Amino acid sequence: MENFKIIAVENENQLARCLSVRREVFVNEQQVPEELEVDDYDRLDSTAKHVVVEGSNGDAAAARFIPYKDGAAKMQRVAVRSAYRGQGLGRVLMSGLEDAARQAGYSRCILDSQCHAEGFYRSLGYRTLPGEPFYDAGILHVRMEKELQ
Ligand code: COA
């Protein structure tokens, strides 16, 4: 595996790099409307924390978390560019995001997983909460959670 660097976003340029990865994955590939994909958490002065994963040939992945109720962090917008999938980079991305959540004082995280990605999150220690799958942005999801040790 090539060397990847996890960057905790601190400036507008890094944030724009996250949005660029996400646009390619969610808007172009998954056809999520851009007005749903980008929201008020995608501002530097919001309560969200973003990470971008940089490879030797450019950015490979991005994700964010936002504060959620009951003191949990909610992981969102988890995106690995298609050319980088299946090589463990999603694991690297989630590990960086969970580290950032721990550093921010969170001991638990939740996420809404697209159903096709449930096995991915399960392999990282997330468990699916009881309840029917639901649609968000036209894609079927389940809610999952994990304690951050
Ligand atoms: N179903 C089941 N298991 C999966 C999986 C899937 N769709 N995708 C990956 N895994 C498993 C891998 O086999 C691997 O398991 P192992 O460590 O036991 O070998 C583990 O999850 C980590 O895989 P990794 O290679 O790090 O995943 P990835 O880099 O391919 O990234 C996604 C996975 C889901 C982030 C990536 O496919 C993606 O960005 N998809 C498009 C955007 C998306 O759907 N995001 C999720 C929104 S909820």
Coordinates of N, CA, C and O and ligand atoms in Angstrom, one line a residue:
M1 N 0.9 -1.2 0.0 CA 0.0 0.0 0.0 C 0.9 1.2 0.0 O 1.9 1.3 0.8
E2 N 0.6 2.2 -0.9 CA 1.4 3.5 -0.9 C 1.1 4.2 0.4 O 0.3 3.9 1.2
N3 N 2.0 5.2 0.7 CA 1.9 6.0 1.9 C 0.7 7.0 1.8 O 0.6 7.7 0.8
F4 N -0.1 7.0 2.8 CA -1.2 8.0 2.9 C -1.1 8.8 4.1 O -0.7 8.3 5.2
K5 N -1.5 10.1 4.0 CA -1.4 11.0 5.1 C -2.8 11.4 5.5 O -3.6 11.9 4.6
I6 N -3.2 11.3 6.7 CA -4.5 11.8 7.2 C -4.4 13.2 7.6 O -3.6 13.5 8.5
I7 N -5.2 14.1 7.0 CA -5.1 15.5 7.4 C -6.4 15.9 8.1 O -7.5 15.8 7.5
A8 N -6.3 16.5 9.3 CA -7.5 17.1 10.0 C -7.6 18.5 9.4 O -6.7 19.3 9.5
V9 N -8.7 18.8 8.8 CA -8.9 20.0 8.1 C -8.9 21.2 9.0 O -9.6 21.3 10.0
E10 N -8.1 22.2 8.6 CA -7.9 23.4 9.4 C -8.1 24.7 8.5 O -8.1 25.8 9.1
N11 N -8.1 24.6 7.2 CA -8.2 25.8 6.4 C -9.1 25.5 5.2 O -9.5 24.4 4.9
E12 N -9.4 26.6 4.5 CA -10.4 26.6 3.4 C -9.9 25.7 2.2 O -10.7 25.0 1.6
N13 N -8.6 25.7 2.0 CA -8.1 24.9 0.9 C -8.3 23.4 1.2 O -8.7 22.6 0.3
Q14 N -8.0 23.0 2.4 CA -8.2 21.6 2.8 C -9.7 21.2 2.8 O -10.1 20.1 2.3
L15 N -10.5 22.1 3.2 CA -12.0 21.8 3.1 C -12.4 21.7 1.7 O -13.2 20.7 1.4
A16 N -11.9 22.5 0.8 CA -12.3 22.4 -0.6 C -11.9 21.0 -1.2 O -12.5 20.5 -2.0
R17 N -10.7 20.5 -0.7 CA -10.3 19.2 -1.2 C -11.2 18.1 -0.7 O -11.5 17.2 -1.5
C18 N -11.7 18.2 0.5 CA -12.8 17.2 1.0 C -14.0 17.3 0.1 O -14.5 16.3 -0.4
L19 N -14.4 18.5 -0.2 CA -15.7 18.7 -1.0 C -15.5 18.1 -2.4 O -16.4 17.6 -3.0
S20 N -14.3 18.3 -2.9 CA -14.0 17.8 -4.3 C -14.1 16.2 -4.3 O -14.6 15.7 -5.2
V21 N -13.5 15.6 -3.3 CA -13.6 14.1 -3.3 C -15.0 13.7 -3.1 O -15.5 12.8 -3.8
R22 N -15.7 14.3 -2.3 CA -17.2 14.0 -2.0 C -18.0 14.2 -3.3 O -18.9 13.5 -3.6
R23 N -17.7 15.3 -4.0 CA -18.5 15.6 -5.2 C -18.3 14.5 -6.2 O -19.3 14.0 -6.8
E24 N -17.1 14.1 -6.4 CA -16.8 13.0 -7.3 C -17.6 11.7 -6.9 O -18.2 11.1 -7.8
V25 N -17.6 11.4 -5.6 CA -18.1 10.1 -5.2 C -19.7 10.2 -5.1 O -20.4 9.3 -5.6
F26 N -20.2 11.2 -4.4 CA -21.6 11.2 -4.1 C -22.4 11.9 -5.2 O -23.5 11.3 -5.6
V27 N -22.0 13.0 -5.7 CA -22.7 13.7 -6.8 C -22.6 13.0 -8.1 O -23.5 12.7 -8.8
N28 N -21.3 12.9 -8.6 CA -21.1 12.3 -9.9 C -21.4 10.8 -10.0 O -22.0 10.4 -10.9
E29 N -20.9 10.1 -9.0 CA -21.0 8.6 -9.1 C -22.4 8.1 -8.6 O -23.0 7.3 -9.2
Q30 N -22.8 8.6 -7.4 CA -24.0 8.1 -6.8 C -25.3 9.0 -7.1 O -26.4 8.6 -6.7
Q31 N -25.0 10.1 -7.9 CA -26.2 10.9 -8.3 C -27.0 11.5 -7.1 O -28.2 11.7 -7.2
V32 N -26.3 11.8 -6.0 CA -26.9 12.5 -4.9 C -27.0 14.0 -5.3 O -26.0 14.6 -5.8
P33 N -28.2 14.7 -5.2 CA -28.2 16.1 -5.6 C -27.2 16.9 -4.8 O -27.1 16.7 -3.6
E34 N -26.5 17.8 -5.5 CA -25.5 18.6 -4.8 C -26.1 19.4 -3.6 O -25.4 19.6 -2.6
E35 N -27.3 19.9 -3.7 CA -27.9 20.7 -2.7 C -28.1 19.8 -1.4 O -28.3 20.4 -0.3
L36 N -28.2 18.5 -1.5 CA -28.3 17.7 -0.3 C -26.9 17.3 0.1 O -26.7 17.1 1.3
E37 N -26.0 17.1 -0.8 CA -24.6 16.6 -0.4 C -23.9 17.7 0.4 O -23.2 17.3 1.4
V38 N -24.0 18.9 0.0 CA -23.2 20.0 0.7 C -24.2 20.7 1.6 O -25.3 21.1 1.2
D39 N -23.8 21.0 2.9 CA -24.7 21.7 3.8 C -24.0 22.6 4.7 O -22.8 22.9 4.5
D40 N -24.6 23.2 5.7 CA -24.0 24.2 6.6 C -22.8 23.6 7.4 O -22.0 24.4 7.9
Y41 N -22.7 22.3 7.5 CA -21.6 21.7 8.2 C -20.3 21.8 7.4 O -19.2 21.6 7.9
D42 N -20.5 22.1 6.1 CA -19.3 22.2 5.2 C -18.7 23.6 5.2 O -18.4 24.2 4.2
R43 N -18.7 24.2 6.4 CA -18.1 25.6 6.6 C -17.0 25.4 7.7 O -17.3 24.7 8.6
L44 N -16.0 26.2 7.5 CA -14.9 26.0 8.5 C -15.3 26.4 9.9 O -14.9 25.9 10.9
D45 N -16.3 27.3 10.0 CA -16.8 27.8 11.3 C -17.9 27.0 11.9 O -18.5 27.3 12.9
S46 N -18.2 25.8 11.3 CA -19.3 24.9 11.8 C -18.7 24.0 12.9 O -17.5 24.0 13.1
T47 N -19.6 23.2 13.5 CA -19.1 22.3 14.6 C -18.6 21.0 14.0 O -18.2 20.1 14.8
A48 N -18.7 20.8 12.7 CA -18.2 19.6 12.1 C -16.7 19.5 12.1 O -16.0 20.6 12.1
K49 N -16.1 18.3 12.0 CA -14.7 18.1 11.8 C -14.5 17.3 10.6 O -15.2 16.2 10.4
H50 N -13.6 17.7 9.7 CA -13.4 17.0 8.4 C -12.0 16.4 8.4 O -11.1 17.0 8.9
V51 N -11.9 15.3 7.7 CA -10.5 14.7 7.4 C -10.5 14.4 5.9 O -11.4 14.1 5.3
V52 N -9.2 14.6 5.4 CA -9.0 14.2 4.0 C -7.7 13.3 4.0 O -6.8 13.6 4.8
V53 N -7.7 12.3 3.1 CA -6.6 11.4 3.1 C -5.8 11.7 1.8 O -6.4 11.6 0.7
E54 N -4.6 12.0 1.9 CA -3.7 12.4 0.8 C -2.8 11.3 0.4 O -2.1 10.7 1.3
G55 N -2.8 10.9 -0.9 CA -1.8 9.9 -1.3 C -0.7 10.6 -2.1 O -0.7 11.8 -2.3
S56 N 0.2 9.8 -2.7 CA 1.3 10.4 -3.4 C 0.8 11.0 -4.8 O 1.5 11.9 -5.3
N57 N -0.3 10.6 -5.3 CA -0.9 11.1 -6.5 C -2.1 12.0 -6.4 O -2.9 12.2 -7.3
G58 N -2.3 12.5 -5.1 CA -3.5 13.4 -4.9 C -4.3 12.8 -3.8 O -4.0 11.8 -3.2
D59 N -5.5 13.5 -3.6 CA -6.4 13.1 -2.5 C -7.1 11.8 -2.9 O -7.6 11.6 -4.0
A60 N -7.3 10.9 -1.9 CA -7.9 9.6 -2.1 C -9.2 9.4 -1.4 O -10.1 8.6 -1.9
A61 N -9.5 10.2 -0.3 CA -10.7 9.9 0.5 C -11.0 11.1 1.4 O -10.1 11.9 1.7
A62 N -12.2 11.2 1.9 CA -12.6 12.2 2.8 C -13.8 11.8 3.6 O -14.5 10.9 3.2
A63 N -14.0 12.4 4.7 CA -15.1 12.2 5.6 C -15.3 13.3 6.6 O -14.3 14.1 6.7
R64 N -16.4 13.3 7.4 CA -16.5 14.3 8.4 C -17.3 13.7 9.6 O -18.0 12.6 9.4
F65 N -17.3 14.3 10.7 CA -18.3 14.0 11.8 C -18.8 15.3 12.3 O -18.2 16.4 12.2
I66 N -20.1 15.1 12.9 CA -20.8 16.3 13.5 C -21.2 15.8 14.9 O -21.3 14.7 15.2
P67 N -21.4 16.8 15.8 CA -21.9 16.5 17.1 C -23.3 15.9 17.0 O -24.1 16.5 16.2
Y68 N -23.6 14.9 17.7 CA -25.0 14.3 17.7 C -25.5 14.3 19.1 O -24.8 14.5 20.0
K69 N -26.8 13.9 19.2 CA -27.4 13.9 20.6 C -26.8 12.8 21.4 O -26.1 11.9 20.9
D70 N -27.0 12.9 22.7 CA -26.5 12.0 23.7 C -24.9 11.9 23.7 O -24.4 10.9 24.0
G71 N -24.3 13.0 23.3 CA -22.8 13.0 23.3 C -22.1 12.1 22.3 O -20.9 11.8 22.5
A72 N -22.8 11.7 21.3 CA -22.2 10.9 20.3 C -21.7 11.8 19.1 O -22.2 12.9 18.8
A73 N -20.6 11.3 18.4 CA -20.2 11.9 17.1 C -21.0 11.1 16.0 O -21.1 9.9 16.1
K74 N -21.5 11.9 15.0 CA -22.1 11.2 13.9 C -21.2 11.3 12.7 O -20.9 12.4 12.2
M75 N -20.7 10.1 12.2 CA -19.8 10.0 11.1 C -20.6 10.2 9.8 O -21.7 9.5 9.7
Q76 N -20.1 11.0 8.9 CA -20.9 11.3 7.7 C -20.0 11.4 6.5 O -18.8 11.7 6.6
R77 N -20.6 11.3 5.3 CA -19.9 11.6 4.0 C -18.6 10.8 3.8 O -17.6 11.4 3.4
V78 N -18.6 9.6 4.2 CA -17.4 8.7 4.1 C -17.2 8.3 2.6 O -18.1 7.6 2.1
A79 N -16.2 8.8 2.0 CA -16.0 8.6 0.6 C -14.5 8.3 0.3 O -13.6 9.0 0.6
V80 N -14.3 7.1 -0.4 CA -13.0 6.7 -1.0 C -13.2 6.8 -2.5 O -14.2 6.2 -3.0
R81 N -12.3 7.5 -3.2 CA -12.4 7.6 -4.6 C -12.3 6.2 -5.2 O -11.6 5.4 -4.8
S82 N -13.0 6.0 -6.3 CA -13.2 4.6 -6.8 C -11.9 3.9 -7.1 O -11.8 2.7 -6.8
A83 N -10.9 4.6 -7.6 CA -9.6 4.0 -8.0 C -8.9 3.4 -6.8 O -8.0 2.6 -6.9
Y84 N -9.3 3.9 -5.6 CA -8.5 3.6 -4.4 C -9.3 2.5 -3.5 O -8.8 2.2 -2.4
R85 N -10.4 2.1 -4.0 CA -11.2 1.2 -3.1 C -10.6 -0.3 -3.1 O -9.9 -0.7 -4.0
G86 N -11.0 -1.0 -2.0 CA -10.6 -2.4 -1.9 C -9.1 -2.6 -1.5 O -8.6 -3.7 -1.7
Q87 N -8.5 -1.5 -1.0 CA -7.1 -1.6 -0.7 C -6.9 -1.3 0.8 O -5.7 -1.0 1.2
G88 N -7.9 -1.2 1.6 CA -7.8 -0.8 3.0 C -7.8 0.6 3.3 O -7.7 1.1 4.4
L89 N -8.1 1.5 2.3 CA -8.1 2.9 2.5 C -9.3 3.4 3.3 O -9.2 4.3 4.1
G90 N -10.4 2.7 3.1 CA -11.6 3.1 3.9 C -11.4 2.8 5.4 O -11.8 3.6 6.2
R91 N -10.6 1.8 5.7 CA -10.2 1.5 7.0 C -9.3 2.6 7.6 O -9.5 3.1 8.7
V92 N -8.4 3.1 6.8 CA -7.5 4.1 7.2 C -8.3 5.4 7.4 O -8.1 6.1 8.4
L93 N -9.2 5.7 6.5 CA -10.0 6.9 6.6 C -10.8 6.9 7.9 O -10.9 7.9 8.7
M94 N -11.5 5.8 8.2 CA -12.4 5.7 9.4 C -11.5 5.7 10.7 O -11.9 6.3 11.7
S95 N -10.3 5.2 10.6 CA -9.5 5.2 11.8 C -9.1 6.7 12.1 O -9.1 7.1 13.2
G96 N -8.8 7.4 11.0 CA -8.4 8.8 11.2 C -9.6 9.6 11.7 O -9.4 10.5 12.6
L97 N -10.8 9.3 11.2 CA -12.0 10.0 11.7 C -12.3 9.7 13.1 O -12.6 10.6 13.9
E98 N -12.2 8.4 13.5 CA -12.4 8.0 14.9 C -11.4 8.7 15.8 O -11.7 9.1 16.9
D99 N -10.1 8.7 15.4 CA -9.1 9.4 16.2 C -9.5 10.9 16.4 O -9.3 11.4 17.5
A100 N -9.9 11.5 15.4 CA -10.3 12.9 15.5 C -11.5 13.1 16.5 O -11.5 14.0 17.3
A101 N -12.4 12.1 16.4 CA -13.6 12.2 17.3 C -13.1 11.9 18.8 O -13.5 12.6 19.7
R102 N -12.2 11.0 19.0 CA -11.7 10.7 20.3 C -11.0 12.0 20.9 O -11.2 12.4 22.0
Q103 N -10.2 12.6 20.0 CA -9.4 13.8 20.4 C -10.4 14.9 20.8 O -10.1 15.8 21.6
A104 N -11.6 14.9 20.2 CA -12.6 16.0 20.5 C -13.4 15.6 21.7 O -14.3 16.3 22.1
G105 N -13.1 14.4 22.3 CA -13.7 14.0 23.6 C -14.9 13.0 23.4 O -15.5 12.7 24.4
Y106 N -15.1 12.5 22.2 CA -16.2 11.6 22.1 C -15.8 10.1 22.4 O -14.7 9.7 22.1
S107 N -16.7 9.4 23.0 CA -16.4 8.0 23.4 C -17.4 7.1 22.6 O -17.4 5.9 22.8
R108 N -18.3 7.6 21.8 CA -19.2 6.8 21.1 C -19.5 7.5 19.7 O -19.6 8.8 19.7
C109 N -19.7 6.7 18.7 CA -20.1 7.3 17.4 C -21.2 6.5 16.8 O -21.4 5.3 17.1
I110 N -22.0 7.2 16.0 CA -23.1 6.5 15.2 C -22.9 6.9 13.8 O -22.2 7.9 13.4
L111 N -23.6 6.2 12.9 CA -23.6 6.6 11.5 C -24.8 6.0 10.8 O -25.4 5.0 11.3
D112 N -25.2 6.6 9.7 CA -26.2 6.0 8.9 C -25.5 5.4 7.6 O -25.0 6.1 6.8
S113 N -25.5 4.1 7.6 CA -24.7 3.4 6.5 C -25.7 3.1 5.3 O -26.7 2.6 5.5
Q114 N -25.2 3.4 4.1 CA -25.8 2.9 2.9 C -25.8 1.4 3.1 O -24.8 0.8 3.5
C115 N -26.9 0.7 2.7 CA -27.0 -0.7 3.0 C -25.9 -1.5 2.4 O -25.4 -2.5 3.0
H116 N -25.4 -1.1 1.2 CA -24.3 -1.8 0.5 C -23.0 -1.8 1.3 O -22.1 -2.6 1.1
A117 N -22.9 -0.8 2.2 CA -21.6 -0.6 3.0 C -21.7 -1.1 4.4 O -20.7 -1.0 5.1
E118 N -22.8 -1.8 4.7 CA -23.0 -2.3 6.1 C -21.9 -3.2 6.5 O -21.3 -3.2 7.6
G119 N -21.5 -4.1 5.6 CA -20.4 -5.1 5.8 C -19.1 -4.4 6.1 O -18.2 -4.9 6.9
F120 N -18.8 -3.3 5.4 CA -17.6 -2.5 5.5 C -17.5 -2.0 7.0 O -16.6 -2.2 7.7
Y121 N -18.6 -1.3 7.4 CA -18.6 -0.8 8.8 C -18.6 -1.9 9.8 O -17.9 -1.8 10.9
R122 N -19.2 -3.0 9.5 CA -19.2 -4.1 10.5 C -17.8 -4.6 10.7 O -17.4 -4.9 11.8
S123 N -17.1 -4.7 9.6 CA -15.7 -5.2 9.7 C -14.8 -4.2 10.5 O -13.7 -4.6 11.0
L124 N -15.3 -3.0 10.8 CA -14.6 -2.0 11.6 C -15.1 -1.9 13.0 O -14.7 -1.0 13.7
G125 N -16.0 -2.8 13.3 CA -16.5 -2.9 14.7 C -17.8 -2.2 15.0 O -18.3 -2.0 16.1
Y126 N -18.5 -1.7 13.9 CA -19.8 -1.0 14.1 C -20.9 -2.1 14.2 O -20.8 -3.2 13.5
R127 N -21.9 -1.8 14.9 CA -23.1 -2.8 15.0 C -24.3 -2.1 14.5 O -24.5 -0.9 14.8
T128 N -25.2 -2.8 13.8 CA -26.4 -2.3 13.3 C -27.5 -2.2 14.4 O -27.7 -3.2 15.2
L129 N -28.1 -1.0 14.6 CA -29.1 -0.9 15.6 C -30.4 -1.4 15.1 O -30.7 -1.4 13.8
P130 N -31.3 -1.9 16.0 CA -32.6 -2.4 15.5 C -33.4 -1.3 14.8 O -33.2 -0.1 15.1
G131 N -34.2 -1.7 13.9 CA -35.0 -0.7 13.2 C -35.0 -1.0 11.7 O -34.1 -1.6 11.2
E132 N -36.1 -0.6 11.0 CA -36.2 -0.8 9.6 C -35.2 0.1 8.8 O -34.9 1.2 9.2
P133 N -34.6 -0.4 7.7 CA -33.8 0.5 6.8 C -34.7 1.6 6.4 O -35.9 1.5 6.3
F134 N -34.0 2.8 6.1 CA -34.8 4.0 5.7 C -34.1 4.7 4.5 O -32.9 4.5 4.3
Y135 N -34.8 5.5 3.8 CA -34.2 6.2 2.7 C -33.7 7.6 3.1 O -34.4 8.3 3.9
D136 N -32.5 7.9 2.6 CA -32.0 9.2 2.8 C -31.3 9.6 1.4 O -30.5 8.8 0.9
A137 N -31.7 10.7 0.9 CA -31.2 11.1 -0.5 C -31.4 10.0 -1.5 O -30.6 9.8 -2.4
G138 N -32.6 9.3 -1.3 CA -32.9 8.3 -2.3 C -32.2 7.0 -2.1 O -32.3 6.1 -3.0
I139 N -31.4 6.8 -1.1 CA -30.5 5.6 -0.9 C -30.9 5.0 0.4 O -31.1 5.6 1.4
L140 N -31.0 3.6 0.4 CA -31.5 2.9 1.6 C -30.3 2.8 2.6 O -29.2 2.5 2.3
H141 N -30.6 3.1 3.9 CA -29.6 3.2 4.9 C -30.1 2.4 6.2 O -31.2 2.1 6.4
V142 N -29.1 2.0 7.0 CA -29.3 1.5 8.3 C -28.5 2.3 9.3 O -27.4 2.8 9.0
R143 N -29.0 2.4 10.6 CA -28.2 3.1 11.6 C -27.2 2.1 12.3 O -27.6 1.0 12.6
M144 N -26.0 2.6 12.5 CA -25.0 1.7 13.2 C -24.3 2.5 14.3 O -24.3 3.8 14.2
E145 N -23.7 1.8 15.2 CA -23.0 2.5 16.3 C -21.7 1.8 16.7 O -21.6 0.6 16.4
K146 N -20.8 2.5 17.4 CA -19.6 1.9 17.9 C -19.1 2.7 19.1 O -19.2 4.0 19.1
E147 N -18.6 2.0 20.1 CA -18.0 2.6 21.2 C -16.5 2.9 20.8 O -15.9 2.1 20.2
L148 N -16.0 4.1 21.1 CA -14.6 4.4 20.8 C -13.8 4.2 22.1 O -14.0 4.9 23.1
Q149 N -12.9 3.2 22.0 CA -12.1 2.9 23.2 C -10.9 3.9 23.3 O -10.4 4.3 22.3
Ligands
COA1 N1 -19.3 -4.9 1.9 C1 -18.7 -5.7 2.8 N2 -17.4 -5.5 3.2 C2 -16.7 -4.5 2.6 C3 -17.3 -3.6 1.7 C4 -18.6 -3.8 1.3 N3 -19.3 -3.0 0.4 N4 -16.4 -2.7 1.3 C5 -15.3 -3.0 2.0 N5 -15.5 -4.1 2.8 C6 -14.6 -4.7 3.8 C7 -13.3 -5.1 3.1 O1 -13.4 -6.4 2.6 C8 -12.3 -4.9 4.3 O2 -12.4 -6.1 5.1 P1 -11.1 -6.8 5.7 O3 -10.3 -5.7 6.4 O4 -11.7 -7.8 6.6 O5 -10.4 -7.3 4.5 C9 -12.8 -3.8 5.0 O6 -14.2 -3.6 4.7 C10 -12.1 -2.5 4.7 O7 -12.2 -2.3 3.3 P2 -11.5 -1.1 2.6 O8 -10.7 -1.6 1.4 O9 -10.8 -0.2 3.6 O10 -12.7 -0.3 2.0 P3 -12.8 0.8 0.8 O11 -11.5 1.5 0.7 O12 -13.1 0.0 -0.4 O13 -13.9 1.8 1.2 C11 -16.2 2.5 1.1 C12 -15.2 1.3 1.5 C13 -17.6 2.0 1.5 C14 -15.9 3.7 2.0 C15 -16.0 2.8 -0.4 O14 -16.5 1.7 -1.1 C16 -16.8 4.0 -0.9 O15 -16.3 5.1 -0.7 N6 -18.0 3.8 -1.5 C17 -18.7 4.9 -2.1 C18 -19.2 5.9 -1.1 C19 -20.1 5.2 -0.1 O16 -21.0 4.4 -0.4 N7 -19.8 5.6 1.2 C20 -20.5 5.0 2.3 C21 -21.6 5.9 2.7 S1 -22.5 5.3 4.1

